[in-house]
Amino acid sequence: MLQFRSDSVISERIGNLRISLAETKGDDGATVLKNRMTASFNGITFTADDTHPLTLAVRGERGRRNLALMSWKKPNSRSCEFAFSEGVSLSFAVSGSGEGERLTVHAVLPENADDVRLHYEIMSGAAVVSETDTHVQLDIRNSRWEFEAAEISGGTVSFGGRGTVASYSYYDATKKFSFENTSRFASAERSVYSTTIASFKQNLITAFTSQQDITEQEAVSFVAAMSERGRYNDAINAVPSSFRRGVQRTYLSSPYFDSLATMNRSLEQQMSGFRDIVAQNTIDAFAVSGIVDYMCMHPASNAVRTLLSTGAAVGANSITVSQAASVLSAYDSFLAKNAELASILHPAAQVCIDKITEACSAENEKITISENGAFVSVIQAAEIGDALVRYGRASGEVAIERGGYVILNSYLAESASFDLRTLASLYPIVVHDNPYYPHFALLGFDGGNAVWAWTCAANMTYANDGRGTVTVTIDFPQSYTHYVIINGIQRFRTIYIYDLAFRTDPRFETYNSSGYVYRADTNTLLLKSRHKSQIETIRFIYSDAAREAAERRTLTETDAAGNVIAPPPEPRLPASALPEGNIPMSTGNASPESAE
């Protein structure tokens, strides 16, 4: 401690960190800490004094509050803590040694705080090599140093909702994380990832068989995983009847478990929710399952295009790593479904890659992801890894794709220890090539309106011949039954299924046949589809000429030359095509042997 008249300078040194404070004597002779703190470390100096005060932004207030230094302490030999007014404190800690020394600054804020800003300066002679809103790289006497925080601007570093930690450390380009460096890892191979996913699926199935009280997500993921193995009916019958009859079901499981009239109400609510989410115009929208499909159903909507423009304008300091992954995943989905909408969002892709890269670190040929000093969950890591794989494949950036494999292999390698809820939640994140998982299918546009389905079918098509007939085809394994909600079907005169005219019946789900109910108020067809062939064709008739042609079709068929083709043996009429005598079906789907 140095004495200068009535003031005393307090100096502390922790490694290369130099702390300077000042005390003075008040009128009563008591020693008082002056509002002056400086902390210098390898070319950077942080200051909080009357000239450059530490400032606090409080929610609901326009201006910022200047804070005063109240006290300080040295809790251990490697750190100092400073308490300021308004309940704010800063700690400076040094770790490592020599060139590897690292300074970490951590802020503690009151609950009503938006952020705290601390002034900093770079030493004379230091050159700024690169600078962003979250990083500053310096060249100091031919050594590279890096300053990182949630927000750095105008000579201040901000601590708040986006992060309460800042760091300053030696920058070693050879040790800096990059996906190019991790692409040589054994876990970067797609074959290793395929093995990991195969084990993950088996672990999901195994976990389900020992569980009685299940959630809807668990049931849906299980049925999808089993169906991929050709065991659709086994999966349906393995789901407890208590779940199928329960009140927790929504539209999500409707392709498997009927009750379409009830489930459609929850789907209508979801579509309304999508509209509201898009209108709110926030980055969080891209993380909502199904939102891309909704936006593709309304590609000309101003709200949709505004949201895409908002996504395209994101900066690395304004999003979290999970938000970056959701935007990247949405971009990949748009590429497959609507290239024009994808092009609007494209400017965000590299920003998202950079954000994810910043959060990654590699050790022992594994990648871990952390943000603001906390590791992400396995669900978040899977979303991030999957987003990288999909983007890398679509863009041809092999290092990015392989980096995604490393992340997924790192976090999913121990999936045998995951509980059923985690496994079921992960399934739709990492499995995209299983059509048995319920999904939206955009069939096309008719009169400017989207025609779409909620289904578990492998493929569906929609065609309007312009002469009064609309044809829908559905691809699903022969003899099996599933349920489809089709929206955008205009009111029709007659519907043909199995080349037979069907009538609507509110009991359609109880019959041993295909059947339907039509909701004219919403142009929605609720369809039970029991497949006599893998490709079932449904025709909607809108004109007399089309109806006459359909009636002739049920009697005779001709070849291109007009010759009559001998009709096949007349099939037994489906129950819902008969004027009376409907045949009830048993609970569950018919087996392949018993189905017609």
Coordinates of N, CA and C in Angstrom, one line a residue, residues 126-221:
A126 N -1.1 -1.9 -29.2 CA -1.8 -3.2 -29.6 C -2.6 -2.9 -30.8
A127 N -2.6 -3.9 -31.7 CA -3.4 -3.9 -33.0 C -4.6 -4.8 -32.9
V128 N -5.7 -4.2 -33.3 CA -7.0 -5.0 -33.3 C -6.9 -5.8 -34.6
V129 N -6.8 -7.1 -34.5 CA -6.8 -8.0 -35.7 C -8.1 -8.3 -36.3
S130 N -9.1 -8.6 -35.4 CA -10.5 -8.8 -35.8 C -11.4 -8.4 -34.7
E131 N -12.6 -8.0 -35.1 CA -13.5 -7.5 -34.1 C -15.0 -7.8 -34.5
T132 N -15.7 -8.4 -33.6 CA -17.2 -8.6 -33.8 C -17.9 -8.1 -32.5
D133 N -19.2 -8.4 -32.5 CA -20.0 -8.0 -31.3 C -19.6 -8.8 -30.1
T134 N -19.0 -10.0 -30.3 CA -18.7 -10.9 -29.2 C -17.2 -11.2 -29.0
H135 N -16.4 -10.9 -30.0 CA -15.0 -11.2 -30.0 C -14.1 -10.0 -30.4
V136 N -13.0 -9.9 -29.7 CA -12.0 -8.9 -30.2 C -10.6 -9.7 -30.1
Q137 N -9.9 -9.7 -31.2 CA -8.6 -10.3 -31.3 C -7.5 -9.2 -31.4
L138 N -6.5 -9.4 -30.5 CA -5.5 -8.3 -30.5 C -4.1 -8.9 -30.8
D139 N -3.3 -8.1 -31.5 CA -1.9 -8.5 -31.7 C -1.1 -7.6 -30.7
I140 N -0.4 -8.2 -29.7 CA 0.4 -7.5 -28.8 C 1.8 -8.0 -28.8
R141 N 2.7 -7.3 -29.4 CA 4.1 -7.7 -29.5 C 4.2 -9.1 -30.1
N142 N 3.5 -9.2 -31.2 CA 3.5 -10.5 -32.0 C 2.9 -11.7 -31.3
S143 N 2.1 -11.4 -30.3 CA 1.3 -12.5 -29.6 C -0.1 -12.2 -29.8
R144 N -0.9 -13.2 -30.1 CA -2.4 -13.0 -30.3 C -3.2 -13.3 -29.1
W145 N -4.0 -12.3 -28.7 CA -4.9 -12.5 -27.5 C -6.4 -12.3 -28.0
E146 N -7.3 -12.9 -27.3 CA -8.7 -12.9 -27.6 C -9.6 -12.5 -26.4
F147 N -10.4 -11.5 -26.6 CA -11.4 -11.1 -25.6 C -12.8 -11.6 -26.1
E148 N -13.5 -12.3 -25.2 CA -14.8 -12.8 -25.6 C -15.8 -12.5 -24.5
A149 N -17.0 -12.1 -25.0 CA -18.1 -11.8 -24.1 C -19.4 -11.9 -24.9
A150 N -20.5 -11.8 -24.2 CA -21.8 -11.9 -24.9 C -22.1 -10.6 -25.7
E151 N -21.5 -9.5 -25.3 CA -21.7 -8.3 -26.1 C -20.5 -7.3 -25.8
I152 N -19.8 -6.9 -26.8 CA -18.7 -6.0 -26.7 C -18.9 -4.9 -27.7
S153 N -19.0 -3.7 -27.3 CA -19.2 -2.5 -28.2 C -18.9 -1.2 -27.5
G154 N -18.4 -0.3 -28.3 CA -18.1 1.1 -27.9 C -17.2 1.2 -26.6
G155 N -16.3 0.3 -26.5 CA -15.3 0.3 -25.4 C -15.9 -0.2 -24.1
T156 N -17.0 -0.9 -24.2 CA -17.6 -1.5 -23.0 C -17.9 -2.9 -23.2
V157 N -17.9 -3.7 -22.2 CA -18.3 -5.1 -22.2 C -19.6 -5.2 -21.4
S158 N -20.6 -5.9 -22.0 CA -21.9 -6.0 -21.3 C -22.1 -7.4 -20.6
F159 N -22.7 -7.3 -19.4 CA -23.0 -8.6 -18.7 C -24.5 -8.5 -18.5
G160 N -25.2 -9.6 -18.9 CA -26.7 -9.5 -18.7 C -27.3 -10.8 -19.1
G161 N -28.5 -10.7 -19.7 CA -29.3 -11.9 -20.0 C -28.6 -12.8 -21.0
R162 N -27.8 -12.2 -21.9 CA -27.1 -13.1 -22.9 C -25.8 -13.7 -22.4
G163 N -25.4 -13.2 -21.2 CA -24.2 -13.8 -20.6 C -23.6 -12.9 -19.5
T164 N -23.2 -13.6 -18.5 CA -22.6 -12.8 -17.3 C -21.1 -13.1 -17.2
V165 N -20.5 -13.7 -18.2 CA -19.1 -14.0 -18.1 C -18.3 -13.5 -19.3
A166 N -17.1 -12.9 -19.1 CA -16.2 -12.5 -20.2 C -14.9 -13.1 -19.9
S167 N -14.1 -13.4 -21.0 CA -12.8 -14.0 -20.8 C -11.8 -13.3 -21.7
Y168 N -10.5 -13.4 -21.3 CA -9.4 -12.8 -22.1 C -8.3 -13.8 -22.0
S169 N -7.8 -14.3 -23.1 CA -6.8 -15.4 -23.1 C -5.9 -15.3 -24.3
Y170 N -4.8 -16.1 -24.2 CA -3.9 -16.2 -25.3 C -4.6 -17.0 -26.4
Y171 N -4.4 -16.5 -27.7 CA -5.1 -17.2 -28.8 C -4.1 -18.1 -29.5
D172 N -4.3 -19.4 -29.5 CA -3.4 -20.3 -30.2 C -4.2 -20.9 -31.4
A173 N -3.9 -20.4 -32.6 CA -4.7 -20.8 -33.7 C -4.6 -22.3 -34.0
T174 N -3.5 -22.9 -33.6 CA -3.4 -24.4 -33.8 C -4.4 -25.2 -32.9
K175 N -4.8 -24.5 -31.7 CA -5.7 -25.2 -30.8 C -7.1 -24.7 -30.9
K176 N -7.3 -23.7 -31.7 CA -8.7 -23.1 -31.8 C -9.6 -24.1 -32.5
F177 N -10.8 -24.3 -31.9 CA -11.8 -25.3 -32.5 C -12.1 -24.9 -33.9
S178 N -12.2 -25.9 -34.7 CA -12.7 -25.8 -36.1 C -13.3 -27.2 -36.5
F179 N -14.3 -27.1 -37.4 CA -14.8 -28.4 -37.9 C -13.9 -29.1 -38.8
E180 N -13.0 -28.3 -39.5 CA -12.0 -28.9 -40.3 C -11.1 -29.8 -39.5
N181 N -10.7 -29.3 -38.3 CA -9.8 -30.2 -37.5 C -10.5 -31.4 -37.0
T182 N -11.8 -31.4 -36.7 CA -12.5 -32.5 -36.2 C -13.0 -33.5 -37.3
S183 N -12.8 -33.1 -38.5 CA -13.3 -34.0 -39.6 C -12.5 -35.3 -39.7
R184 N -11.3 -35.3 -39.1 CA -10.4 -36.5 -39.2 C -10.8 -37.5 -38.1
F185 N -11.6 -37.1 -37.1 CA -11.9 -38.0 -36.1 C -12.6 -39.3 -36.6
A186 N -12.4 -40.4 -35.9 CA -13.1 -41.6 -36.3 C -14.6 -41.5 -36.2
S187 N -15.1 -40.7 -35.2 CA -16.5 -40.5 -35.0 C -17.1 -39.5 -36.0
A188 N -16.3 -39.0 -36.9 CA -16.8 -38.2 -38.0 C -17.4 -39.0 -39.2
E189 N -17.2 -40.3 -39.1 CA -17.6 -41.1 -40.3 C -19.1 -41.3 -40.2
R190 N -19.8 -41.3 -41.4 CA -21.2 -41.5 -41.4 C -21.5 -43.0 -41.0
S191 N -20.7 -43.9 -41.3 CA -20.9 -45.3 -40.9 C -21.0 -45.5 -39.4
V192 N -20.2 -44.7 -38.7 CA -20.2 -44.7 -37.2 C -21.5 -44.2 -36.7
Y193 N -21.9 -43.1 -37.3 CA -23.2 -42.4 -37.0 C -24.4 -43.4 -37.2
S194 N -24.3 -44.1 -38.4 CA -25.4 -45.1 -38.7 C -25.5 -46.1 -37.6
T195 N -24.4 -46.6 -37.1 CA -24.4 -47.6 -36.1 C -24.9 -47.0 -34.8
T196 N -24.6 -45.8 -34.5 CA -25.1 -45.1 -33.3 C -26.6 -44.9 -33.3
I197 N -27.1 -44.6 -34.5 CA -28.6 -44.4 -34.7 C -29.3 -45.7 -34.6
A198 N -28.7 -46.7 -35.2 CA -29.3 -48.1 -35.1 C -29.5 -48.5 -33.6
S199 N -28.4 -48.3 -32.9 CA -28.5 -48.7 -31.4 C -29.5 -47.8 -30.7
F200 N -29.5 -46.5 -31.1 CA -30.5 -45.6 -30.4 C -31.9 -46.1 -30.7
K201 N -32.2 -46.5 -31.9 CA -33.6 -47.0 -32.2 C -33.9 -48.2 -31.4
Q202 N -33.0 -49.1 -31.3 CA -33.2 -50.4 -30.5 C -33.4 -50.0 -29.1
N203 N -32.7 -49.1 -28.6 CA -32.8 -48.7 -27.2 C -34.2 -48.1 -26.9
L204 N -34.7 -47.4 -27.9 CA -36.0 -46.8 -27.7 C -37.1 -47.9 -27.6
I205 N -37.0 -48.9 -28.5 CA -38.0 -50.0 -28.5 C -37.9 -50.8 -27.3
T206 N -36.7 -51.0 -26.8 CA -36.5 -51.8 -25.6 C -37.0 -51.1 -24.4
A207 N -36.8 -49.8 -24.3 CA -37.3 -49.0 -23.2 C -38.8 -48.9 -23.1
F208 N -39.4 -48.9 -24.3 CA -40.9 -48.8 -24.4 C -41.5 -50.1 -23.8
T209 N -41.0 -51.2 -24.1 CA -41.6 -52.5 -23.7 C -41.7 -52.7 -22.2
S210 N -40.9 -52.0 -21.5 CA -40.9 -52.1 -20.0 C -41.6 -50.9 -19.3
Q211 N -42.3 -50.1 -20.1 CA -43.0 -48.9 -19.6 C -44.5 -49.1 -19.7
Q212 N -45.2 -48.8 -18.7 CA -46.7 -48.9 -18.7 C -47.4 -47.5 -18.9
D213 N -47.0 -46.6 -18.1 CA -47.6 -45.2 -18.2 C -46.8 -44.4 -19.2
I214 N -47.4 -44.3 -20.4 CA -46.6 -43.6 -21.5 C -47.2 -42.3 -21.9
T215 N -46.4 -41.5 -22.5 CA -46.8 -40.2 -23.1 C -47.1 -40.4 -24.5
E216 N -47.8 -39.4 -25.1 CA -48.1 -39.5 -26.5 C -46.8 -39.5 -27.4
Q217 N -45.8 -38.7 -27.0 CA -44.6 -38.7 -27.8 C -43.9 -40.0 -27.7
E218 N -43.9 -40.7 -26.6 CA -43.3 -42.0 -26.4 C -44.0 -43.0 -27.3
A219 N -45.4 -43.0 -27.4 CA -46.1 -43.9 -28.2 C -45.8 -43.7 -29.7
V220 N -45.8 -42.4 -30.1 CA -45.6 -42.1 -31.5 C -44.2 -42.5 -32.0
S221 N -43.2 -42.2 -31.2 CA -41.8 -42.6 -31.6 C -41.7 -44.1 -31.6

